[in-house]
PDB file of C-alpha atoms in Angstrom:
ATOM      1  CA  UNK A  11      63.998  15.196  60.981  1.00  0.00           C
ATOM      2  CA  UNK A  12      60.952  13.533  59.756  1.00  0.00           C
ATOM      3  CA  UNK A  13      58.667  15.551  57.495  1.00  0.00           C
ATOM      4  CA  UNK A  14      55.855  15.365  55.288  1.00  0.00           C
ATOM      5  CA  UNK A  15      55.178  17.338  51.843  1.00  0.00           C
ATOM      6  CA  UNK A  16      51.932  17.557  50.363  1.00  0.00           C
ATOM      7  CA  UNK A  17      52.936  19.549  47.052  1.00  0.00           C
ATOM      8  CA  UNK A  18      49.411  20.552  46.057  1.00  0.00           C
ATOM      9  CA  UNK A  19      47.702  23.078  48.223  1.00  0.00           C
ATOM     10  CA  UNK A  20      44.436  23.293  46.081  1.00  0.00           C
ATOM     11  CA  UNK A  21      43.255  21.007  43.461  1.00  0.00           C
ATOM     12  CA  UNK A  22      40.081  21.264  41.489  1.00  0.00           C
ATOM     13  CA  UNK A  23      38.693  18.185  39.342  1.00  0.00           C
ATOM     14  CA  UNK A  24      35.363  17.584  37.530  1.00  0.00           C
ATOM     15  CA  UNK A  25      33.080  15.264  39.083  1.00  0.00           C
ATOM     16  CA  UNK A  26      33.477  11.861  37.632  1.00  0.00           C
ATOM     17  CA  UNK A  27      37.030  12.410  37.089  1.00  0.00           C
ATOM     18  CA  UNK A  28      39.900  10.542  38.470  1.00  0.00           C
ATOM     19  CA  UNK A  29      41.782  11.894  41.164  1.00  0.00           C
ATOM     20  CA  UNK A  30      45.399  11.678  42.811  1.00  0.00           C
ATOM     21  CA  UNK A  31      46.686  13.775  45.722  1.00  0.00           C
ATOM     22  CA  UNK A  32      50.579  13.519  46.217  1.00  0.00           C
ATOM     23  CA  UNK A  33      52.484  13.137  49.443  1.00  0.00           C
ATOM     24  CA  UNK A  34      56.126  12.676  49.998  1.00  0.00           C
ATOM     25  CA  UNK A  35      57.768  11.792  53.440  1.00  0.00           C
ATOM     26  CA  UNK A  36      61.245  12.071  54.797  1.00  0.00           C
ATOM     27  CA  UNK A  37      61.665   9.337  57.312  1.00  0.00           C
ATOM     28  CA  UNK A  38      64.704   7.253  58.333  1.00  0.00           C
ATOM     29  CA  UNK A  39      62.926   4.049  58.618  1.00  0.00           C
ATOM     30  CA  UNK A  40      59.791   2.095  57.545  1.00  0.00           C
ATOM     31  CA  UNK A  41      57.045   4.789  57.967  1.00  0.00           C
ATOM     32  CA  UNK A  42      53.575   4.445  59.308  1.00  0.00           C
ATOM     33  CA  UNK A  43      51.383   6.375  56.770  1.00  0.00           C
ATOM     34  CA  UNK A  44      48.137   7.780  56.857  1.00  0.00           C
ATOM     35  CA  UNK A  45      45.572   9.680  55.116  1.00  0.00           C
ATOM     36  CA  UNK A  46      42.908  11.798  56.710  1.00  0.00           C
ATOM     37  CA  UNK A  47      40.074  13.887  55.258  1.00  0.00           C
ATOM     38  CA  UNK A  48      38.593  17.033  56.914  1.00  0.00           C
ATOM     39  CA  UNK A  49      35.267  18.240  55.550  1.00  0.00           C
ATOM     40  CA  UNK A  50      34.310  21.736  56.156  1.00  0.00           C
ATOM     41  CA  UNK A  51      33.261  22.518  60.000  1.00  0.00           C
ATOM     42  CA  UNK A  52      34.273  18.864  60.864  1.00  0.00           C
ATOM     43  CA  UNK A  53      37.360  17.046  62.749  1.00  0.00           C
ATOM     44  CA  UNK A  54      39.658  14.483  60.609  1.00  0.00           C
ATOM     45  CA  UNK A  55      38.525  11.306  59.414  1.00  0.00           C
ATOM     46  CA  UNK A  56      40.760   8.453  58.868  1.00  0.00           C
ATOM     47  CA  UNK A  57      40.810   7.349  55.134  1.00  0.00           C
ATOM     48  CA  UNK A  58      43.375   4.747  55.166  1.00  0.00           C
ATOM     49  CA  UNK A  59      46.519   3.791  56.643  1.00  0.00           C
ATOM     50  CA  UNK A  60      49.833   2.015  55.553  1.00  0.00           C
ATOM     51  CA  UNK A  61      51.864  -0.103  58.326  1.00  0.00           C
ATOM     52  CA  UNK A  62      53.582  -2.912  56.250  1.00  0.00           C
ATOM     53  CA  UNK A  63      52.773  -5.817  53.663  1.00  0.00           C
ATOM     54  CA  UNK A  64      50.858  -4.793  50.455  1.00  0.00           C
ATOM     55  CA  UNK A  65      51.907  -1.463  49.251  1.00  0.00           C
ATOM     56  CA  UNK A  66      48.476  -0.618  47.670  1.00  0.00           C
ATOM     57  CA  UNK A  67      45.992  -0.122  50.670  1.00  0.00           C
ATOM     58  CA  UNK A  68      42.311   0.431  50.390  1.00  0.00           C
ATOM     59  CA  UNK A  69      40.245   3.023  52.319  1.00  0.00           C
ATOM     60  CA  UNK A  70      36.957   3.971  52.820  1.00  0.00           C
ATOM     61  CA  UNK A  71      35.074   6.004  50.452  1.00  0.00           C
ATOM     62  CA  UNK A  72      36.378   4.359  47.484  1.00  0.00           C
ATOM     63  CA  UNK A  73      39.952   5.825  48.161  1.00  0.00           C
ATOM     64  CA  UNK A  74      43.153   4.158  47.951  1.00  0.00           C
ATOM     65  CA  UNK A  75      46.862   4.902  48.276  1.00  0.00           C
ATOM     66  CA  UNK A  76      49.939   3.422  47.177  1.00  0.00           C
ATOM     67  CA  UNK A  77      53.341   3.052  49.093  1.00  0.00           C
ATOM     68  CA  UNK A  78      56.295   3.641  47.061  1.00  0.00           C
ATOM     69  CA  UNK A  79      59.817   3.346  49.087  1.00  0.00           C
ATOM     70  CA  UNK A  80      61.979   4.212  46.316  1.00  0.00           C
ATOM     71  CA  UNK A  81      60.191   7.593  45.942  1.00  0.00           C
ATOM     72  CA  UNK A  82      59.352   8.170  49.280  1.00  0.00           C
ATOM     73  CA  UNK A  83      55.754   8.704  48.219  1.00  0.00           C
ATOM     74  CA  UNK A  84      52.129   7.663  49.465  1.00  0.00           C
ATOM     75  CA  UNK A  85      49.779   9.107  46.754  1.00  0.00           C
ATOM     76  CA  UNK A  86      45.917   8.876  47.415  1.00  0.00           C
ATOM     77  CA  UNK A  87      43.943   7.879  44.492  1.00  0.00           C
ATOM     78  CA  UNK A  88      40.321   7.575  43.612  1.00  0.00           C
ATOM     79  CA  UNK A  89      39.030   6.261  40.348  1.00  0.00           C
ATOM     80  CA  UNK A  90      35.761   8.724  40.026  1.00  0.00           C
ATOM     81  CA  UNK A  91      35.238  11.546  42.166  1.00  0.00           C
ATOM     82  CA  UNK A  92      31.956  12.547  43.475  1.00  0.00           C
ATOM     83  CA  UNK A  93      30.534  16.113  44.659  1.00  0.00           C
ATOM     84  CA  UNK A  94      30.692  15.107  48.212  1.00  0.00           C
ATOM     85  CA  UNK A  95      34.678  14.534  48.048  1.00  0.00           C
ATOM     86  CA  UNK A  96      35.305  18.012  48.362  1.00  0.00           C
ATOM     87  CA  UNK A  97      37.117  18.488  51.384  1.00  0.00           C
ATOM     88  CA  UNK A  98      40.558  18.954  52.842  1.00  0.00           C
ATOM     89  CA  UNK A  99      43.261  16.225  52.851  1.00  0.00           C
ATOM     90  CA  UNK A 100      46.020  15.482  55.037  1.00  0.00           C
ATOM     91  CA  UNK A 101      48.840  13.070  54.804  1.00  0.00           C
ATOM     92  CA  UNK A 102      50.803  11.644  57.967  1.00  0.00           C
ATOM     93  CA  UNK A 103      53.620   9.902  58.936  1.00  0.00           C
ATOM     94  CA  UNK A 104      54.012   8.311  62.513  1.00  0.00           C
ATOM     95  CA  UNK A 105      57.424   9.143  64.069  1.00  0.00           C
ATOM     96  CA  UNK A 106      58.426   6.045  65.565  1.00  0.00           C
ATOM     97  CA  UNK A 107      61.557   7.984  67.233  1.00  0.00           C
ATOM     98  CA  UNK A 108      59.245  10.378  69.144  1.00  0.00           C
ATOM     99  CA  UNK A 109      56.722   7.852  70.338  1.00  0.00           C
ATOM    100  CA  UNK A 110      54.946   7.518  67.568  1.00  0.00           C
ATOM    101  CA  UNK A 111      53.249  10.858  67.231  1.00  0.00           C
ATOM    102  CA  UNK A 112      51.550  11.896  63.811  1.00  0.00           C
ATOM    103  CA  UNK A 113      53.675  14.542  61.774  1.00  0.00           C
ATOM    104  CA  UNK A 114      51.122  16.218  59.146  1.00  0.00           C
ATOM    105  CA  UNK A 115      51.602  17.504  55.734  1.00  0.00           C
ATOM    106  CA  UNK A 116      50.158  20.819  54.807  1.00  0.00           C
ATOM    107  CA  UNK A 117      47.301  19.587  53.382  1.00  0.00           C
ATOM    108  CA  UNK A 118      45.526  19.754  50.064  1.00  0.00           C
ATOM    109  CA  UNK A 119      42.047  21.434  49.236  1.00  0.00           C
ATOM    110  CA  UNK A 120      39.932  19.540  46.965  1.00  0.00           C
ATOM    111  CA  UNK A 121      37.162  21.280  44.783  1.00  0.00           C
ATOM    112  CA  UNK A 122      34.928  19.505  42.688  1.00  0.00           C
ATOM    113  CA  UNK A 123      33.296  20.823  39.661  1.00  0.00           C
ATOM    114  CA  UNK A 124      29.602  19.856  38.350  1.00  0.00           C
TER     115      UNK A 124
ATOM    116  CA  UNK B  25      27.834  11.086  71.506  1.00  0.00           C
ATOM    117  CA  UNK B  26      31.257  11.836  70.288  1.00  0.00           C
ATOM    118  CA  UNK B  27      34.126  10.079  71.468  1.00  0.00           C
ATOM    119  CA  UNK B  28      36.300  12.642  71.344  1.00  0.00           C
ATOM    120  CA  UNK B  29      34.598  15.870  72.692  1.00  0.00           C
ATOM    121  CA  UNK B  30      35.850  19.467  72.556  1.00  0.00           C
ATOM    122  CA  UNK B  31      34.342  22.468  74.472  1.00  0.00           C
ATOM    123  CA  UNK B  32      33.875  25.431  73.471  1.00  0.00           C
ATOM    124  CA  UNK B  33      33.341  24.721  69.996  1.00  0.00           C
ATOM    125  CA  UNK B  34      34.024  28.253  69.117  1.00  0.00           C
ATOM    126  CA  UNK B  35      35.291  30.902  71.218  1.00  0.00           C
ATOM    127  CA  UNK B  36      36.228  34.609  71.078  1.00  0.00           C
ATOM    128  CA  UNK B  37      38.598  36.036  73.431  1.00  0.00           C
ATOM    129  CA  UNK B  38      40.590  39.457  74.061  1.00  0.00           C
ATOM    130  CA  UNK B  39      44.096  39.754  73.993  1.00  0.00           C
ATOM    131  CA  UNK B  40      45.818  38.886  77.282  1.00  0.00           C
ATOM    132  CA  UNK B  41      43.046  37.113  78.613  1.00  0.00           C
ATOM    133  CA  UNK B  42      43.543  33.574  80.020  1.00  0.00           C
ATOM    134  CA  UNK B  43      41.657  30.930  78.226  1.00  0.00           C
ATOM    135  CA  UNK B  44      41.262  27.163  78.760  1.00  0.00           C
ATOM    136  CA  UNK B  45      40.190  24.486  75.987  1.00  0.00           C
ATOM    137  CA  UNK B  46      38.934  21.122  77.248  1.00  0.00           C
ATOM    138  CA  UNK B  47      39.153  17.755  75.721  1.00  0.00           C
ATOM    139  CA  UNK B  48      37.483  14.771  76.853  1.00  0.00           C
ATOM    140  CA  UNK B  49      37.341  11.073  75.385  1.00  0.00           C
ATOM    141  CA  UNK B  50      35.431   7.903  76.112  1.00  0.00           C
ATOM    142  CA  UNK B  51      37.504   5.707  73.985  1.00  0.00           C
ATOM    143  CA  UNK B  52      39.519   4.676  76.911  1.00  0.00           C
ATOM    144  CA  UNK B  53      43.058   5.660  75.167  1.00  0.00           C
ATOM    145  CA  UNK B  54      46.098   6.536  76.851  1.00  0.00           C
ATOM    146  CA  UNK B  55      47.484   9.039  74.544  1.00  0.00           C
ATOM    147  CA  UNK B  56      46.059  12.237  74.061  1.00  0.00           C
ATOM    148  CA  UNK B  57      47.326  15.369  71.750  1.00  0.00           C
ATOM    149  CA  UNK B  58      46.672  18.625  71.247  1.00  0.00           C
ATOM    150  CA  UNK B  59      47.079  19.987  67.740  1.00  0.00           C
ATOM    151  CA  UNK B  60      46.971  23.620  65.970  1.00  0.00           C
ATOM    152  CA  UNK B  61      45.541  23.933  62.420  1.00  0.00           C
ATOM    153  CA  UNK B  62      46.420  27.193  60.457  1.00  0.00           C
ATOM    154  CA  UNK B  63      45.723  27.543  56.793  1.00  0.00           C
ATOM    155  CA  UNK B  64      48.730  26.418  54.409  1.00  0.00           C
ATOM    156  CA  UNK B  65      50.301  24.872  57.388  1.00  0.00           C
ATOM    157  CA  UNK B  66      48.459  21.786  58.105  1.00  0.00           C
ATOM    158  CA  UNK B  67      48.318  20.348  61.690  1.00  0.00           C
ATOM    159  CA  UNK B  68      50.951  21.487  63.923  1.00  0.00           C
ATOM    160  CA  UNK B  69      51.458  19.458  67.600  1.00  0.00           C
ATOM    161  CA  UNK B  70      51.286  21.800  70.567  1.00  0.00           C
ATOM    162  CA  UNK B  71      51.520  19.192  73.451  1.00  0.00           C
ATOM    163  CA  UNK B  72      51.060  15.325  74.109  1.00  0.00           C
ATOM    164  CA  UNK B  73      50.607  13.154  76.678  1.00  0.00           C
ATOM    165  CA  UNK B  74      51.196   9.390  76.842  1.00  0.00           C
ATOM    166  CA  UNK B  75      49.545   8.771  80.185  1.00  0.00           C
ATOM    167  CA  UNK B  76      48.400  10.792  83.296  1.00  0.00           C
ATOM    168  CA  UNK B  77      51.934  11.497  84.485  1.00  0.00           C
ATOM    169  CA  UNK B  78      53.706  11.769  81.088  1.00  0.00           C
ATOM    170  CA  UNK B  79      53.518  15.063  79.455  1.00  0.00           C
ATOM    171  CA  UNK B  80      55.692  16.365  76.569  1.00  0.00           C
ATOM    172  CA  UNK B  81      56.045  19.604  74.505  1.00  0.00           C
ATOM    173  CA  UNK B  82      55.589  19.399  70.772  1.00  0.00           C
ATOM    174  CA  UNK B  83      56.827  21.653  67.799  1.00  0.00           C
ATOM    175  CA  UNK B  84      54.975  24.823  68.912  1.00  0.00           C
ATOM    176  CA  UNK B  85      54.219  24.785  72.822  1.00  0.00           C
ATOM    177  CA  UNK B  86      55.311  28.208  73.552  1.00  0.00           C
ATOM    178  CA  UNK B  87      52.605  30.167  74.950  1.00  0.00           C
ATOM    179  CA  UNK B  88      50.578  27.147  75.853  1.00  0.00           C
ATOM    180  CA  UNK B  89      50.287  24.990  78.787  1.00  0.00           C
ATOM    181  CA  UNK B  90      48.583  21.711  79.413  1.00  0.00           C
ATOM    182  CA  UNK B  91      46.960  19.649  82.115  1.00  0.00           C
ATOM    183  CA  UNK B  92      45.936  15.979  81.984  1.00  0.00           C
ATOM    184  CA  UNK B  93      43.555  15.805  84.902  1.00  0.00           C
ATOM    185  CA  UNK B  94      42.533  11.946  84.311  1.00  0.00           C
ATOM    186  CA  UNK B  95      42.962   9.637  81.712  1.00  0.00           C
ATOM    187  CA  UNK B  96      39.999  11.012  79.842  1.00  0.00           C
ATOM    188  CA  UNK B  97      40.631  14.589  80.112  1.00  0.00           C
ATOM    189  CA  UNK B  98      43.555  16.951  78.630  1.00  0.00           C
ATOM    190  CA  UNK B  99      43.086  20.722  78.710  1.00  0.00           C
ATOM    191  CA  UNK B 100      45.140  23.427  76.784  1.00  0.00           C
ATOM    192  CA  UNK B 101      45.532  26.648  78.183  1.00  0.00           C
ATOM    193  CA  UNK B 102      46.656  30.049  76.704  1.00  0.00           C
ATOM    194  CA  UNK B 103      47.764  31.975  79.750  1.00  0.00           C
ATOM    195  CA  UNK B 104      47.853  35.243  77.996  1.00  0.00           C
ATOM    196  CA  UNK B 105      46.176  35.070  74.523  1.00  0.00           C
ATOM    197  CA  UNK B 106      47.651  36.963  71.732  1.00  0.00           C
ATOM    198  CA  UNK B 107      46.203  37.429  68.190  1.00  0.00           C
ATOM    199  CA  UNK B 108      48.580  35.194  66.251  1.00  0.00           C
ATOM    200  CA  UNK B 109      47.143  32.317  68.595  1.00  0.00           C
ATOM    201  CA  UNK B 110      43.820  32.501  66.485  1.00  0.00           C
ATOM    202  CA  UNK B 111      43.315  29.191  65.015  1.00  0.00           C
ATOM    203  CA  UNK B 112      41.412  26.023  64.953  1.00  0.00           C
ATOM    204  CA  UNK B 113      42.500  23.686  67.728  1.00  0.00           C
ATOM    205  CA  UNK B 114      42.129  19.896  67.622  1.00  0.00           C
ATOM    206  CA  UNK B 115      42.197  17.340  70.354  1.00  0.00           C
ATOM    207  CA  UNK B 116      43.154  13.926  69.327  1.00  0.00           C
ATOM    208  CA  UNK B 117      43.590  10.636  70.870  1.00  0.00           C
ATOM    209  CA  UNK B 118      45.504   7.054  70.041  1.00  0.00           C
ATOM    210  CA  UNK B 119      45.965   3.590  71.851  1.00  0.00           C
ATOM    211  CA  UNK B 120      49.604   3.665  71.114  1.00  0.00           C
ATOM    212  CA  UNK B 121      52.690   4.552  68.807  1.00  0.00           C
ATOM    213  CA  UNK B 122      52.186   4.797  65.190  1.00  0.00           C
ATOM    214  CA  UNK B 123      48.465   4.062  65.379  1.00  0.00           C
ATOM    215  CA  UNK B 124      45.633   6.092  64.041  1.00  0.00           C
ATOM    216  CA  UNK B 125      44.764   9.309  65.908  1.00  0.00           C
ATOM    217  CA  UNK B 126      40.993  10.013  66.651  1.00  0.00           C
ATOM    218  CA  UNK B 127      39.992  13.450  66.186  1.00  0.00           C
ATOM    219  CA  UNK B 128      37.313  15.889  68.118  1.00  0.00           C
ATOM    220  CA  UNK B 129      35.415  18.004  66.182  1.00  0.00           C
ATOM    221  CA  UNK B 130      37.807  21.080  66.563  1.00  0.00           C
ATOM    222  CA  UNK B 131      37.664  24.659  68.743  1.00  0.00           C
ATOM    223  CA  UNK B 132      37.806  27.611  66.380  1.00  0.00           C
ATOM    224  CA  UNK B 133      39.620  30.294  68.781  1.00  0.00           C
ATOM    225  CA  UNK B 134      39.626  33.961  67.796  1.00  0.00           C
ATOM    226  CA  UNK B 135      41.873  36.324  69.910  1.00  0.00           C
ATOM    227  CA  UNK B 136      41.142  39.929  69.293  1.00  0.00           C
TER     228      UNK B 136
END
């Protein structure tokens, strides 16, 4: 069955430091991959998505993610974190065999130290 | 105005009560979803609908039912609420398979 794993439940970084959030997926075909962010009290907002082509994708708010088929990974990165990036981040895969509905990982909560 | 609107935003109900959560959208999307969010578990799919006549169970549909009243409206019901249904519920829409989903603001439900 398709699944998404985010190994880190909670990460704390200092403001201005670089960030990498991990995402591993289990999927039998070429995956459709997404990263969403959820700010406190808000719904989920799409940061970026990968469907095909260039394996390094750029998103909003200075985020990028790299698709690595050999590692079944789609890690999210940002070179310099801002205090406003504190939020929960979700990785998701589109389940093509089930009509393309999204399967989400457990989420990673990001805290930013001043 | 939000493209995907959930009502109510917060609700406290008693065990055994029937409750309905409503979702409406102005995006014109055919596909609508109900997810439940619990700490440490991410979002889990309850039900999804690809059009008005096509409704499907997700991974955690027990204890829930849905109604797709129109393309724009998708309601989630808890027939007899229980405390472990306390969670944050999200409605979402999309245009087709493997496309991004657009989420509502969520409904925080507490069953006491």
